[in-house]
GROMACS .gro file of C-alpha atoms in nm:
model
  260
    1UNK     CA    1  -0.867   0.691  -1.029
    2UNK     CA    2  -0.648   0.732  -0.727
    3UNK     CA    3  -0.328   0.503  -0.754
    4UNK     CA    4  -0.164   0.474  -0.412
    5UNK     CA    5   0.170   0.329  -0.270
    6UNK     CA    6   0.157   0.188   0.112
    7UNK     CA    7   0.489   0.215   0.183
    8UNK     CA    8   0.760   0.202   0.512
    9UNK     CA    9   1.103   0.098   0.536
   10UNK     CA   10   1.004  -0.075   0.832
   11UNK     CA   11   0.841  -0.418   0.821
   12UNK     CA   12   0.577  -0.561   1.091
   13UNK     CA   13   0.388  -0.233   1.031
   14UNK     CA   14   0.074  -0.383   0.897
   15UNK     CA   15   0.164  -0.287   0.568
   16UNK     CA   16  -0.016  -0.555   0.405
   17UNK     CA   17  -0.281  -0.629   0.637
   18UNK     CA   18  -0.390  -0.262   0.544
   19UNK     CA   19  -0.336  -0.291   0.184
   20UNK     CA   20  -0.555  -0.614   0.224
   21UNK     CA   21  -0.816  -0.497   0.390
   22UNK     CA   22  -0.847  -0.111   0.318
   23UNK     CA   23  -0.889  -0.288  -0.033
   24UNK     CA   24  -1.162  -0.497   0.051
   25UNK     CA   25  -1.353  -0.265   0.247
   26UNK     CA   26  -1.333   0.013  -0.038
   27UNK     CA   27  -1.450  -0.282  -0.266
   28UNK     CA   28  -1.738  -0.302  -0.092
   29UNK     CA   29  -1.837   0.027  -0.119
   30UNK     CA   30  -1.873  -0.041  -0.462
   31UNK     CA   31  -1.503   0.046  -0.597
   32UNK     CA   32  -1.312  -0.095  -0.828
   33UNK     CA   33  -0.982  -0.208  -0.654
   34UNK     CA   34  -0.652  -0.345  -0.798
   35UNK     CA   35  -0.439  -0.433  -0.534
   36UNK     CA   36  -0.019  -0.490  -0.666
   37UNK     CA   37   0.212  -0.723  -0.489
   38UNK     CA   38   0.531  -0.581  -0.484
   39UNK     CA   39   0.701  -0.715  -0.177
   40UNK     CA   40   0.922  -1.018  -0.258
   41UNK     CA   41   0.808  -1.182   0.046
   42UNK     CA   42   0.427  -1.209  -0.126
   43UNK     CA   43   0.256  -1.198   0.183
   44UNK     CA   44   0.002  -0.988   0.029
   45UNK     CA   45  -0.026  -1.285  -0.286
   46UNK     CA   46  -0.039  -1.562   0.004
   47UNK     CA   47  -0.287  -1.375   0.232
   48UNK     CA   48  -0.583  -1.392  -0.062
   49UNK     CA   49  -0.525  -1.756  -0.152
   50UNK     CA   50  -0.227  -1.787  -0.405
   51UNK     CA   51   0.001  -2.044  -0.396
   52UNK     CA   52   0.301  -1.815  -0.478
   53UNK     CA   53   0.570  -2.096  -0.520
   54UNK     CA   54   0.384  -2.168  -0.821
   55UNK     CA   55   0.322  -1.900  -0.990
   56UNK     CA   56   0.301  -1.903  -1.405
   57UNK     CA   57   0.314  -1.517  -1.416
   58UNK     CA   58   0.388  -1.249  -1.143
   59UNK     CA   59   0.510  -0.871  -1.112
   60UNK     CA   60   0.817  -1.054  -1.199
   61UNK     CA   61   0.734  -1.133  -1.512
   62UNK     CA   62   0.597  -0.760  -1.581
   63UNK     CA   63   0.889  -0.599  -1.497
   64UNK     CA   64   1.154  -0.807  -1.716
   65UNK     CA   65   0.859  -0.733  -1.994
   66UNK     CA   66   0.800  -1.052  -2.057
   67UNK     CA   67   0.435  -1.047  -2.026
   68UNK     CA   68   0.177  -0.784  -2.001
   69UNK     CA   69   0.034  -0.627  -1.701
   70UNK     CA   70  -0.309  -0.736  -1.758
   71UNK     CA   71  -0.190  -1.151  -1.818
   72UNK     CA   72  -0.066  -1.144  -1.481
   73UNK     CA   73  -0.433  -1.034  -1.319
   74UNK     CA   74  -0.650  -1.267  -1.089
   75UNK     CA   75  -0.969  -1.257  -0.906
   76UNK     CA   76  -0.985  -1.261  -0.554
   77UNK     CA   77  -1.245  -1.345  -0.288
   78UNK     CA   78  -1.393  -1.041  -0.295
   79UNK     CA   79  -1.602  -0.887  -0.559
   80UNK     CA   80  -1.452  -0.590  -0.752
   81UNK     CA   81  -1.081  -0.629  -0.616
   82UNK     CA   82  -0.829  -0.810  -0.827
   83UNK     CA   83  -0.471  -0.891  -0.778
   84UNK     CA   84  -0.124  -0.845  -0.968
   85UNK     CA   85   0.061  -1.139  -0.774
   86UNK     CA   86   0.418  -1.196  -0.682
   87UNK     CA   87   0.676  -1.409  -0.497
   88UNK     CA   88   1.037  -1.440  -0.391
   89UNK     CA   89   1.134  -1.378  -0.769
   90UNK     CA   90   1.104  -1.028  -0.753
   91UNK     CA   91   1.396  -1.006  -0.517
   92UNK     CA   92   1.607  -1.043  -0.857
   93UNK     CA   93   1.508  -0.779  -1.003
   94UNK     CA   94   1.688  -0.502  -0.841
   95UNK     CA   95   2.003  -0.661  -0.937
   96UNK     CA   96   1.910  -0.756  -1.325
   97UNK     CA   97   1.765  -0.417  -1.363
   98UNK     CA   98   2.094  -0.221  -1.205
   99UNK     CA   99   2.171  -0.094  -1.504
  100UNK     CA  100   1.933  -0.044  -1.743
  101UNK     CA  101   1.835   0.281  -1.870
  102UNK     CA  102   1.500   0.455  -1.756
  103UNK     CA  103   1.509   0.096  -1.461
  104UNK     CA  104   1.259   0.372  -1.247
  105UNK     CA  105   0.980   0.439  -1.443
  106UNK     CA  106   0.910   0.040  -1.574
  107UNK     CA  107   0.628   0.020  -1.357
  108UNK     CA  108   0.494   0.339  -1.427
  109UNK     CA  109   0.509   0.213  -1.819
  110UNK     CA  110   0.392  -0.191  -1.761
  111UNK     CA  111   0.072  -0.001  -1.572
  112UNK     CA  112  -0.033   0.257  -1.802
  113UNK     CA  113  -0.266  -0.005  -1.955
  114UNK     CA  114  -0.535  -0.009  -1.673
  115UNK     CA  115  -0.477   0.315  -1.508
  116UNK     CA  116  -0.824   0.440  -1.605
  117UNK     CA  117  -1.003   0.049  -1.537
  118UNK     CA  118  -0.975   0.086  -1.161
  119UNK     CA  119  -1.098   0.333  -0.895
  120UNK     CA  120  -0.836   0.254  -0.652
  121UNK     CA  121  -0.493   0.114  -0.731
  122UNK     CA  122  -0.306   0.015  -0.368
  123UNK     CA  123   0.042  -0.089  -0.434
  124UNK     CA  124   0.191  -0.288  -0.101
  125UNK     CA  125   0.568  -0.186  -0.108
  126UNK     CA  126   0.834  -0.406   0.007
  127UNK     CA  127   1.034  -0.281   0.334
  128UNK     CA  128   1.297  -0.105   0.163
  129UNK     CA  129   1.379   0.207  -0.030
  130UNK     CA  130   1.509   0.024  -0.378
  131UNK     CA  131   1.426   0.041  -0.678
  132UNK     CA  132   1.127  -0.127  -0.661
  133UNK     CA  133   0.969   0.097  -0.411
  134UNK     CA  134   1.112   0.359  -0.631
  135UNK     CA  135   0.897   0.240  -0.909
  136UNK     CA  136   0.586   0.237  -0.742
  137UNK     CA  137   0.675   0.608  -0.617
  138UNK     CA  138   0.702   0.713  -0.941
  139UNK     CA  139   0.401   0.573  -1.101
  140UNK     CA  140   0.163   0.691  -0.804
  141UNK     CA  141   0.001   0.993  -0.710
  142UNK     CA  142  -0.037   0.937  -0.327
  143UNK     CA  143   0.147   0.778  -0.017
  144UNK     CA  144  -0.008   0.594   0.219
  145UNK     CA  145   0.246   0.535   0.542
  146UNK     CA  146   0.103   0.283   0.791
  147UNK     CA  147   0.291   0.339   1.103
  148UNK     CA  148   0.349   0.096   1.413
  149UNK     CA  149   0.286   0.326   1.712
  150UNK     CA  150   0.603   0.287   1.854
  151UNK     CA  151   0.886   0.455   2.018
  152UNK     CA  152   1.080   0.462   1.703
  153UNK     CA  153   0.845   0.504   1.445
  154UNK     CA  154   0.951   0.858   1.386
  155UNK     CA  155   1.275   0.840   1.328
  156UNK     CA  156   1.189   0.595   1.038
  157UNK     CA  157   0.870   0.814   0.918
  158UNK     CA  158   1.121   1.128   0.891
  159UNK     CA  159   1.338   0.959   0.636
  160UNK     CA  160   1.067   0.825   0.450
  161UNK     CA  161   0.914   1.174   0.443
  162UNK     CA  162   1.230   1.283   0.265
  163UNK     CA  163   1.253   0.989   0.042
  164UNK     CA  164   0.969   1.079  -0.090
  165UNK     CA  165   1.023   1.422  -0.133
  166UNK     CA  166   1.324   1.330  -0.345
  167UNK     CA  167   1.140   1.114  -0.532
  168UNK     CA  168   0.842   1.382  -0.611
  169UNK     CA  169   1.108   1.665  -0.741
  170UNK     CA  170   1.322   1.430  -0.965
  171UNK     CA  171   1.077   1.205  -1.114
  172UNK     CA  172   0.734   1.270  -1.048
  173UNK     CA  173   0.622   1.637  -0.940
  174UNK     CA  174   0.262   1.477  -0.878
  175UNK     CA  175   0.335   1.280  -0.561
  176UNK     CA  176   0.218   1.332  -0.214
  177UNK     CA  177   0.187   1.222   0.132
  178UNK     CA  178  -0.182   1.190   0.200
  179UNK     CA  179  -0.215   0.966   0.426
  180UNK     CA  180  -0.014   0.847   0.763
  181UNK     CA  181  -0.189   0.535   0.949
  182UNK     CA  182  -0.165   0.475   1.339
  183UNK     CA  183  -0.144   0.091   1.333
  184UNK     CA  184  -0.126  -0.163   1.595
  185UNK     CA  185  -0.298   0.074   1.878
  186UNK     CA  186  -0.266  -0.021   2.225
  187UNK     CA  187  -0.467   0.192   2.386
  188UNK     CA  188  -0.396   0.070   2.704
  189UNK     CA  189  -0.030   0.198   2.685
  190UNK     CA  190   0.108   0.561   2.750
  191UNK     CA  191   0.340   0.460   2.451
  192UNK     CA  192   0.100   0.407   2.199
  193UNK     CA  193  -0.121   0.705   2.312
  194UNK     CA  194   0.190   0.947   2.303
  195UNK     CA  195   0.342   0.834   1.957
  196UNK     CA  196   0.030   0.879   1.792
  197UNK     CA  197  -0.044   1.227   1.976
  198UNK     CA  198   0.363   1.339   1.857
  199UNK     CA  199   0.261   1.215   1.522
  200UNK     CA  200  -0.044   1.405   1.457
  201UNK     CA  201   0.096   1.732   1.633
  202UNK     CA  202   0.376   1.707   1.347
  203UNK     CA  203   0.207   1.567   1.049
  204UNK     CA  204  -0.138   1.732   1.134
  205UNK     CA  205  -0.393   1.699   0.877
  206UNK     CA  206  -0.186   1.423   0.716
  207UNK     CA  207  -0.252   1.155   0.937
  208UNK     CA  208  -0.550   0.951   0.966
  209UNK     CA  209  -0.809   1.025   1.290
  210UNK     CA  210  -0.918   0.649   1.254
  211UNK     CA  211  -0.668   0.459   1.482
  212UNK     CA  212  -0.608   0.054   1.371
  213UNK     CA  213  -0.623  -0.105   1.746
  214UNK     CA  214  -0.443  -0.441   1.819
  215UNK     CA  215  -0.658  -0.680   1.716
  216UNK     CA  216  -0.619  -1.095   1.818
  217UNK     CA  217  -0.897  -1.169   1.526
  218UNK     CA  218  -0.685  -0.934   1.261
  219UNK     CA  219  -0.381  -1.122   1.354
  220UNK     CA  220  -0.551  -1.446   1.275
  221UNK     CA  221  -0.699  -1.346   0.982
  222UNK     CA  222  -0.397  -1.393   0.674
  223UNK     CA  223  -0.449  -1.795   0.759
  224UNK     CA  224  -0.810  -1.756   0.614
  225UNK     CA  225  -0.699  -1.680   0.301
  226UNK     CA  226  -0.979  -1.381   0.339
  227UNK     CA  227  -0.965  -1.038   0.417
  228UNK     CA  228  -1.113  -0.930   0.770
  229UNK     CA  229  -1.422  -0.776   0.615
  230UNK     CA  230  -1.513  -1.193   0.516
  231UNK     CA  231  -1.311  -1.364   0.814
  232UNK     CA  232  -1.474  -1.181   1.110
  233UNK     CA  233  -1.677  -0.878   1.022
  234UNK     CA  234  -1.810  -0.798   1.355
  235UNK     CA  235  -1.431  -0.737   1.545
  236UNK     CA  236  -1.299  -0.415   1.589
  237UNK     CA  237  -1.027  -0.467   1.320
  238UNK     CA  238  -1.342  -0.499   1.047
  239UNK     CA  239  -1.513  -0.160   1.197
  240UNK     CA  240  -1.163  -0.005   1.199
  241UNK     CA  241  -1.061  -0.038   0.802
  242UNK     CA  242  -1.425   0.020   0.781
  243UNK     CA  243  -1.401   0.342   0.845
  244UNK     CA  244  -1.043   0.388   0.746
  245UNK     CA  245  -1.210   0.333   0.399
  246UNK     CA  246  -1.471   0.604   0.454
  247UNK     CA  247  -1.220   0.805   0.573
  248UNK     CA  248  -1.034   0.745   0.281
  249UNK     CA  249  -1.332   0.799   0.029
  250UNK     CA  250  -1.420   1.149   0.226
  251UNK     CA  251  -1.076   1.290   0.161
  252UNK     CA  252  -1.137   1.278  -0.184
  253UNK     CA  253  -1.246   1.600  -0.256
  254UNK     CA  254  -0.986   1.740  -0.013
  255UNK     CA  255  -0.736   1.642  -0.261
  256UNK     CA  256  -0.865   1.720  -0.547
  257UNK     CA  257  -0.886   2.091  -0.418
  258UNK     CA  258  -0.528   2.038  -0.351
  259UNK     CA  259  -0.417   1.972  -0.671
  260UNK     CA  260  -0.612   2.261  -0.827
   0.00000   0.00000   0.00000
């Protein structure tokens, strides 16, 4: 099982559309996806056809421990990928949980349930470093970091870099930056072209050789209630997390040499 936080500071990213649709294209490669909703906002809740103003149950729900993880689970559109929803809600949490003891390993705890059900467990982050993002930092093994290519994308990437570093020597020693993803390519711009060329001369092996391009039909797609994969599978945003998931699946063994 690989468990694995998409995560930046920064919103308008693509965060979600990648968590979205990475997750449906690795489900149809025939793995078993849970994708988490941990942004407030529940963009990634709304995008696969929850009403999220009326939720019974959400991440909410799990972290106050009023319910279990696995009551809060629903299908989605897409064969083998299920959701842990949420909604504006969550935003409370940071300030009921303040000051409880052990507040940064809850998720880590609620989870440990289904760990071993899944193949792939994407959690989509809100844009912030609290304590929720803390959670899911500490349950994971991996970090995903979808990046805008843009002229300040950097700056924010640096202190995320060091956030999670923090993170990995305090509370768990198993995390890692595997992944950085050039999002919202214009290739037709110098800007795009040399933000993603500073990024891989820094980060190297670390970030992603498949680029996601702007994309009008991508943009679109979070009003079909379906991921790209179902709502136009012929654009170039459905070939890109297409092979963003094969990339994905081929790095595999890579990391599991690394953790040797």
């Amino acid at each position: 099982m690989r468990s694995i936080a998409l995560t930046n500071q920064k919103g308008g990213v693509a965060k979600t559309t990648t968590t979205v649709n990475l997750g449906a294209c690795l489900a149809q490669m025939g793995k078993k996806v849970l994708l988490v909703d941990l942004d407030p906002q529940g963009n990634l809740s709304s995008w696969l056809g929850l009403d999220i103003h009326n939720l019974e149950r959400s991440m909410y729900n799990v972290f106050l421990e009023e319910v279990y993880f696995e009551e809060i689970l629903t299908k989605t559109c897409v064969e083998n990928m299920t959701l842990a929803p949420s909604n504006v809600a969550l935003a409370g949490v940071e300030r009921i949980l303040a000051h409880e003891k052990g507040r940064d390993l809850i998720l880590r705890k609620r989870m440990s349930a289904v760990v071993n059900k899944y193949d792939y467990i994407l959690l989509d982050c809100p844009p912030s470093l609290g304590l929720i993002t803390i959670n899911a930092l500490t349950f994971v093994k991996e970090v995903f970091i979808p990046l805008e290519t843009k002229v300040l994308a950097l700056n924010g990437l640096v202190t995320l870099m060091n956030t999670v570093q923090v993170v990995k020597e305090r509370l768990n020693h198993s995390l890692d930056v595997t992944g950085i993803i050039a999002c919202r390519f214009d290739g037709r711009t110098n800007l795009s072209n040399e933000v993603f060329n500073q990024i891989k001369e820094r980060f190297k092996d670390k970030v992603f050789d498949t680029i996601i391009k702007e994309n009008t039909r991508l943009a679109e797609c979070p009003i079909s209630g379906k991921p790209i994969t179902m709502y136009a599978p012929d654009s170039s945003g459905a070939i890109d997390y297409a092979n963003l998931a094969k990339e994905v699946i081929e790095r595999e063994n890579m990391i599991k040499e690394t953790r040797k």
